[in-house]
Structures are given as C-alpha cells and as structure tokens.
Amino acid sequence: MKFRCCLWGLALAFALGTPGACAAQTLRQAAGKIGLLVGAAANPDLFSEAAYSQTLARQFNMIEPENAMKWRATEPKEGVFEFRAGDAIVAFAAAHGMKVRGHNLLWGRYNPAWLTQGRFTPEQLRAIMKRHIQTVVRHYRGRVFAWDVVNEAFDRKGRLRHTIWYDRPGIGLAGKGTAYIAQAFRWAHEADPHALLFYNDYAAEGINAKSDAIFAMVKEFMREGLPIAGVGLQMHVDSQAEAEANVAANMARLEKLGVEVQITEMDVALPRNGEGKARQSALAWQAKVYRRVALACAADPGCTAFETWGFTDRYSWIPRHTHGEKGAALLFAADYKPKPALGAVLDAFAQALGKNPEIRQERLRFERKVEGAVREGVIPSAVSAPPGN
Ligand code: 9MR
C-alpha cells in the first residue's frame, strides 16, 4: 500500500513537474525529522467535519486558533471571560499530540464593542489590559506553549499604529514608543513564565521599513532583558515581489539578537475564475512560493515553526476578504485533496534534511538556548518597568 502511495505520489509529482514527494509522507512526519513545528490556524466549529479534523490531526503537529482566543471571543463582556472555543482547540491538540500556539493577546482590531466604545480612561484601560492578558494566559498556562502577545502594532512605514492600546487613548504610555508593547510582554510573562512570547506582524518578512522597526524594538527589548522569545512572520503573500523579499536575511538578523522566528500565517492568494478555481499555472507558481519560504525556514535552525493560515481552500479568509476575486491560497484543495504546494513544502523539508543532516539537533539547541534565556531571565524591573507598574 505504502509502495502504491509512493508510486502515486511520484506520478502526481511527475505530472505536475515538481520533484517527487511521496504521497504517503505527511507534513508532520517530514517536519518531525527536522525538529520543526508545522501548524495551521483552525476553527473549532469545524471539528465536527470528519475530513477537516482528520486532515488537521494527520498533517500537523501544531494548531493555532484563527479567532477563538482573540478579545472578542475571550472577553465578550467586560470582565466576563469565555473559554469554550479556545478550550476546544486545546482539547483537540491534546487528543492528537499537537502543540497550541496562542493568538493573540493584544491587537488594535477584532476587539469587542464594549471595549472600543467604552470611553475608558488610560488608567482604566491599563487595568483592563492587565486583567485580560493575565486571565487568558493563566487559563492556558502549561497548555499554550507560545503566544502572539502583540499583533500588528506597526504600519508599513514602521510607525506605531494609532490604537486603543497605544494612544487612543492608550494605557498611559502614549507617545512613549513601544513601552506599551513591553508592558504587555511583562504582564504575559508574569502570568506564565514558561510561555514563549512573540511579536507578530505582516508585510515585515523581508527587509523593509516595518521589519526595521520590529528589529529595532526586539533589539531594545533584549537590551532591557524583556522576555521576548520570537518574532512571527505572517507571510500572507499574493505577489511575486512579496514572495521574493529577502526573508532569509531578515530571519538571520533577528536570530542574531537571540530570538526565534516562526512563519505564522502563510497563504498564497491566487486569482480565481468564475467557478472559483485557480489556473494550473498559478498553482505551479504558488507551489514555488511555498517551497522557497518552507525551505528558508526548514533549513534555518532559528526558524522553529512553519504555519499556514488555515489548511483547506474550503475555509480561508481570502475569498471573503477579496470579494471572491482571490482564493485557493492553502495547501489542500476545497475537497481536501493535496495541491502542488503540499508536495513543494514536503520537498523543502526533505531538502533541508539532505542539505544538513544535523538540522534537527541544531534547531533543538537553538530552541533550548532561547527557552533557557526566557525562563531564567529575570526581568530587570528596576531598569525597564515604568513607574506605577
Ligand atoms: O482569518 C481571520 C478572520 O477570520 C477574522 O475575521 C479576522 C478578524 O480580524 O482575522 C483573520 O486573521 C488575521 C489574524 O488574526 C492576524 N493576521 C491577519 C489575519 C488575516 O486577516
């Protein structure tokens, strides 16, 4: 059977013009050999769909809630916390031996109306933010191994976005640069000193004004001894230019500071025809883009996770977001059949191992170093905590 699967995989690979990926090999098997986490964003409402759950559990060793741990879901009313959807993600992960990546504790979007329209003072917001971060992180302590603490705080020019948390009205640190972000990291770390804390953003994968600003922030946080473990590179891609951005160089400079990087939300949106389908040539282009990014991550010991934003084209935010014009952005088709992009990612993982048989051990060593620093690292509060903390 295995042999037949392999033959089928080779035949498929041949027909698609991609080097052979054995169809019997799953993503999580291939990732396991190189010590990499391979994940997908998921929605617990879909767990009852057999093909959805089976594909997710079979192919991935990490899961991230697409929306279930965001503010609107976890604190729908002031001071009233709702963990059912998030708990379903955690239970699914436990049942299938997967890790859970938490997303997210602080964002300028997807906040409940009681919060955005509440006309709170900075002092009140500061208390609300602290309670939210610490209640959520404590609830998932030991079960969520990493958190996107702050999501999408910078604009394309590398300036801080105007948000309720920063300066509208903010938590008393308006105009003080990334101080409010640092504060979020401190509170999350207090609530779970073992969780790996990430800053996560889009359009900052290569070298540009936004990634420069993120780099400068991480450098500053490291200097201050703040417990930042990594940077999430979302990788929502739909053009050649984005796909060709200098991702490896950006990863390398961040890792040199002593943090991990993770590809956190990859998808490659394609134009769709009237029937909602992408062209074969577009699918082949997409496979190349996935291959390049997967290889950049898999071959780099400081890149510890490769994750896509969903996994089946049946459920992806892209068609909704583009009024149906784009889609087909993920590794599995709407009917859960593997796409050329899946073979490309499998190939990239295999290639990383071929290039460096020690890659698994090297990644583990890198992880241990970062995790050790985070766990031992006492935040020098005398230096970095603002007054009134
Ligand atoms: O895919 C998510 C979509 O279902 C939600 O409606 C939206 C809410 O703002 O968030 C989407 O996920 C985003 C993620 O949380 C942060 N990076 C960009 C993702 C796509 O917009």
mmCIF file of N, CA, C and O in Angstrom, residues 44 47 53 56-57 63-65 68-69 83-101 139-140 142-144:
data_model
loop_
_atom_site.group_PDB
_atom_site.id
_atom_site.type_symbol
_atom_site.label_atom_id
_atom_site.label_comp_id
_atom_site.label_asym_id
_atom_site.label_seq_id
_atom_site.Cartn_x
_atom_site.Cartn_y
_atom_site.Cartn_z
ATOM 1 N N PRO A 44 -12.630 25.768 15.770
ATOM 2 C CA PRO A 44 -13.219 24.610 16.461
ATOM 3 C C PRO A 44 -14.641 24.276 16.001
ATOM 4 O O PRO A 44 -15.072 23.130 16.149
ATOM 5 N N PHE A 47 -14.579 21.209 13.742
ATOM 6 C CA PHE A 47 -14.038 19.909 14.157
ATOM 7 C C PHE A 47 -15.023 18.766 13.881
ATOM 8 O O PHE A 47 -14.630 17.610 13.742
ATOM 9 N N SER A 53 -11.147 17.515 10.551
ATOM 10 C CA SER A 53 -10.394 17.057 11.737
ATOM 11 C C SER A 53 -9.308 16.068 11.362
ATOM 12 O O SER A 53 -8.194 16.123 11.886
ATOM 13 N N LEU A 56 -6.351 17.776 9.626
ATOM 14 C CA LEU A 56 -5.634 18.604 10.600
ATOM 15 C C LEU A 56 -4.758 17.739 11.526
ATOM 16 O O LEU A 56 -3.577 18.020 11.731
ATOM 17 N N ALA A 57 -5.349 16.695 12.059
ATOM 18 C CA ALA A 57 -4.624 15.856 13.026
ATOM 19 C C ALA A 57 -3.527 15.036 12.351
ATOM 20 O O ALA A 57 -2.473 14.785 12.936
ATOM 21 N N ILE A 63 -1.289 23.665 16.288
ATOM 22 C CA ILE A 63 -2.568 24.264 15.912
ATOM 23 C C ILE A 63 -2.649 25.645 16.551
ATOM 24 O O ILE A 63 -2.114 25.856 17.634
ATOM 25 N N GLU A 64 -3.308 26.553 15.849
ATOM 26 C CA GLU A 64 -3.479 27.906 16.384
ATOM 27 C C GLU A 64 -4.917 28.331 16.134
ATOM 28 O O GLU A 64 -5.442 28.121 15.042
ATOM 29 N N PRO A 65 -5.589 28.880 17.128
ATOM 30 C CA PRO A 65 -6.973 29.307 16.891
ATOM 31 C C PRO A 65 -7.007 30.494 15.933
ATOM 32 O O PRO A 65 -6.329 31.493 16.174
ATOM 33 N N ALA A 68 -10.490 32.063 17.939
ATOM 34 C CA ALA A 68 -11.077 31.657 19.222
ATOM 35 C C ALA A 68 -10.393 32.199 20.467
ATOM 36 O O ALA A 68 -10.956 32.121 21.556
ATOM 37 N N MET A 69 -9.181 32.741 20.329
ATOM 38 C CA MET A 69 -8.537 33.301 21.520
ATOM 39 C C MET A 69 -8.356 34.813 21.425
ATOM 40 O O MET A 69 -7.617 35.411 22.197
ATOM 41 N N PHE A 83 -14.136 30.792 27.560
ATOM 42 C CA PHE A 83 -13.013 29.984 27.090
ATOM 43 C C PHE A 83 -13.430 28.737 26.313
ATOM 44 O O PHE A 83 -12.586 27.910 25.983
ATOM 45 N N ARG A 84 -14.722 28.571 26.072
ATOM 46 C CA ARG A 84 -15.152 27.304 25.460
ATOM 47 C C ARG A 84 -14.489 27.015 24.108
ATOM 48 O O ARG A 84 -13.970 25.926 23.888
ATOM 49 N N ALA A 85 -14.486 28.013 23.231
ATOM 50 C CA ALA A 85 -13.920 27.776 21.889
ATOM 51 C C ALA A 85 -12.410 27.522 21.980
ATOM 52 O O ALA A 85 -11.884 26.594 21.352
ATOM 53 N N GLY A 86 -11.738 28.311 22.794
ATOM 54 C CA GLY A 86 -10.295 28.120 22.965
ATOM 55 C C GLY A 86 -9.993 26.770 23.602
ATOM 56 O O GLY A 86 -9.036 26.079 23.205
ATOM 57 N N ASP A 87 -10.823 26.390 24.564
ATOM 58 C CA ASP A 87 -10.612 25.091 25.219
ATOM 59 C C ASP A 87 -10.793 23.938 24.231
ATOM 60 O O ASP A 87 -10.133 22.895 24.350
ATOM 61 N N ALA A 88 -11.685 24.116 23.268
ATOM 62 C CA ALA A 88 -11.900 23.062 22.261
ATOM 63 C C ALA A 88 -10.634 22.877 21.418
ATOM 64 O O ALA A 88 -10.269 21.750 21.045
ATOM 65 N N ILE A 89 -9.962 23.968 21.135
ATOM 66 C CA ILE A 89 -8.691 23.895 20.389
ATOM 67 C C ILE A 89 -7.659 23.119 21.216
ATOM 68 O O ILE A 89 -6.986 22.210 20.712
ATOM 69 N N VAL A 90 -7.568 23.472 22.491
ATOM 70 C CA VAL A 90 -6.584 22.846 23.377
ATOM 71 C C VAL A 90 -6.891 21.343 23.523
ATOM 72 O O VAL A 90 -5.975 20.510 23.499
ATOM 73 N N ALA A 91 -8.165 20.998 23.632
ATOM 74 C CA ALA A 91 -8.548 19.590 23.786
ATOM 75 C C ALA A 91 -8.219 18.805 22.512
ATOM 76 O O ALA A 91 -7.722 17.673 22.574
ATOM 77 N N PHE A 92 -8.474 19.411 21.368
ATOM 78 C CA PHE A 92 -8.159 18.749 20.094
ATOM 79 C C PHE A 92 -6.659 18.487 20.020
ATOM 80 O O PHE A 92 -6.215 17.391 19.665
ATOM 81 N N ALA A 93 -5.896 19.501 20.381
ATOM 82 C CA ALA A 93 -4.427 19.373 20.336
ATOM 83 C C ALA A 93 -3.965 18.255 21.269
ATOM 84 O O ALA A 93 -3.127 17.424 20.897
ATOM 85 N N ALA A 94 -4.519 18.218 22.471
ATOM 86 C CA ALA A 94 -4.105 17.197 23.445
ATOM 87 C C ALA A 94 -4.444 15.803 22.920
ATOM 88 O O ALA A 94 -3.659 14.868 23.042
ATOM 89 N N ALA A 95 -5.608 15.678 22.298
ATOM 90 C CA ALA A 95 -6.040 14.370 21.790
ATOM 91 C C ALA A 95 -5.157 13.882 20.640
ATOM 92 O O ALA A 95 -5.094 12.682 20.375
ATOM 93 N N HIS A 96 -4.505 14.819 19.960
ATOM 94 C CA HIS A 96 -3.735 14.429 18.776
ATOM 95 C C HIS A 96 -2.248 14.734 18.884
ATOM 96 O O HIS A 96 -1.549 14.766 17.867
ATOM 97 N N GLY A 97 -1.794 14.968 20.093
ATOM 98 C CA GLY A 97 -0.363 15.194 20.294
ATOM 99 C C GLY A 97 0.164 16.408 19.557
ATOM 100 O O GLY A 97 1.227 16.370 18.936
ATOM 101 N N MET A 98 -0.604 17.499 19.613
ATOM 102 C CA MET A 98 -0.184 18.733 18.923
ATOM 103 C C MET A 98 0.091 19.829 19.944
ATOM 104 O O MET A 98 -0.469 19.829 21.032
ATOM 105 N N LYS A 99 0.924 20.783 19.552
ATOM 106 C CA LYS A 99 1.166 21.941 20.411
ATOM 107 C C LYS A 99 0.193 23.055 20.037
ATOM 108 O O LYS A 99 -0.249 23.129 18.883
ATOM 109 N N VAL A 100 -0.110 23.932 21.000
ATOM 110 C CA VAL A 100 -1.014 25.046 20.715
ATOM 111 C C VAL A 100 -0.249 26.367 20.759
ATOM 112 O O VAL A 100 0.438 26.670 21.727
ATOM 113 N N ARG A 101 -0.396 27.124 19.666
ATOM 114 C CA ARG A 101 0.181 28.459 19.588
ATOM 115 C C ARG A 101 -0.961 29.442 19.825
ATOM 116 O O ARG A 101 -1.967 29.419 19.111
ATOM 117 N N HIS A 139 -5.201 31.068 32.325
ATOM 118 C CA HIS A 139 -6.139 29.990 31.999
ATOM 119 C C HIS A 139 -5.443 28.906 31.159
ATOM 120 O O HIS A 139 -5.702 27.719 31.339
ATOM 121 N N TYR A 140 -4.591 29.343 30.238
ATOM 122 C CA TYR A 140 -3.956 28.380 29.315
ATOM 123 C C TYR A 140 -2.533 28.020 29.716
ATOM 124 O O TYR A 140 -1.820 27.369 28.938
ATOM 125 N N GLY A 142 0.686 26.368 30.671
ATOM 126 C CA GLY A 142 1.103 24.976 30.527
ATOM 127 C C GLY A 142 0.436 24.261 29.360
ATOM 128 O O GLY A 142 0.798 23.133 29.019
ATOM 129 N N ARG A 143 -0.547 24.876 28.740
ATOM 130 C CA ARG A 143 -1.239 24.215 27.614
ATOM 131 C C ARG A 143 -1.053 24.965 26.298
ATOM 132 O O ARG A 143 -1.201 24.394 25.222
ATOM 133 N N VAL A 144 -0.748 26.253 26.412
ATOM 134 C CA VAL A 144 -0.401 27.044 25.225
ATOM 135 C C VAL A 144 1.084 27.358 25.361
ATOM 136 O O VAL A 144 1.489 28.025 26.308
#
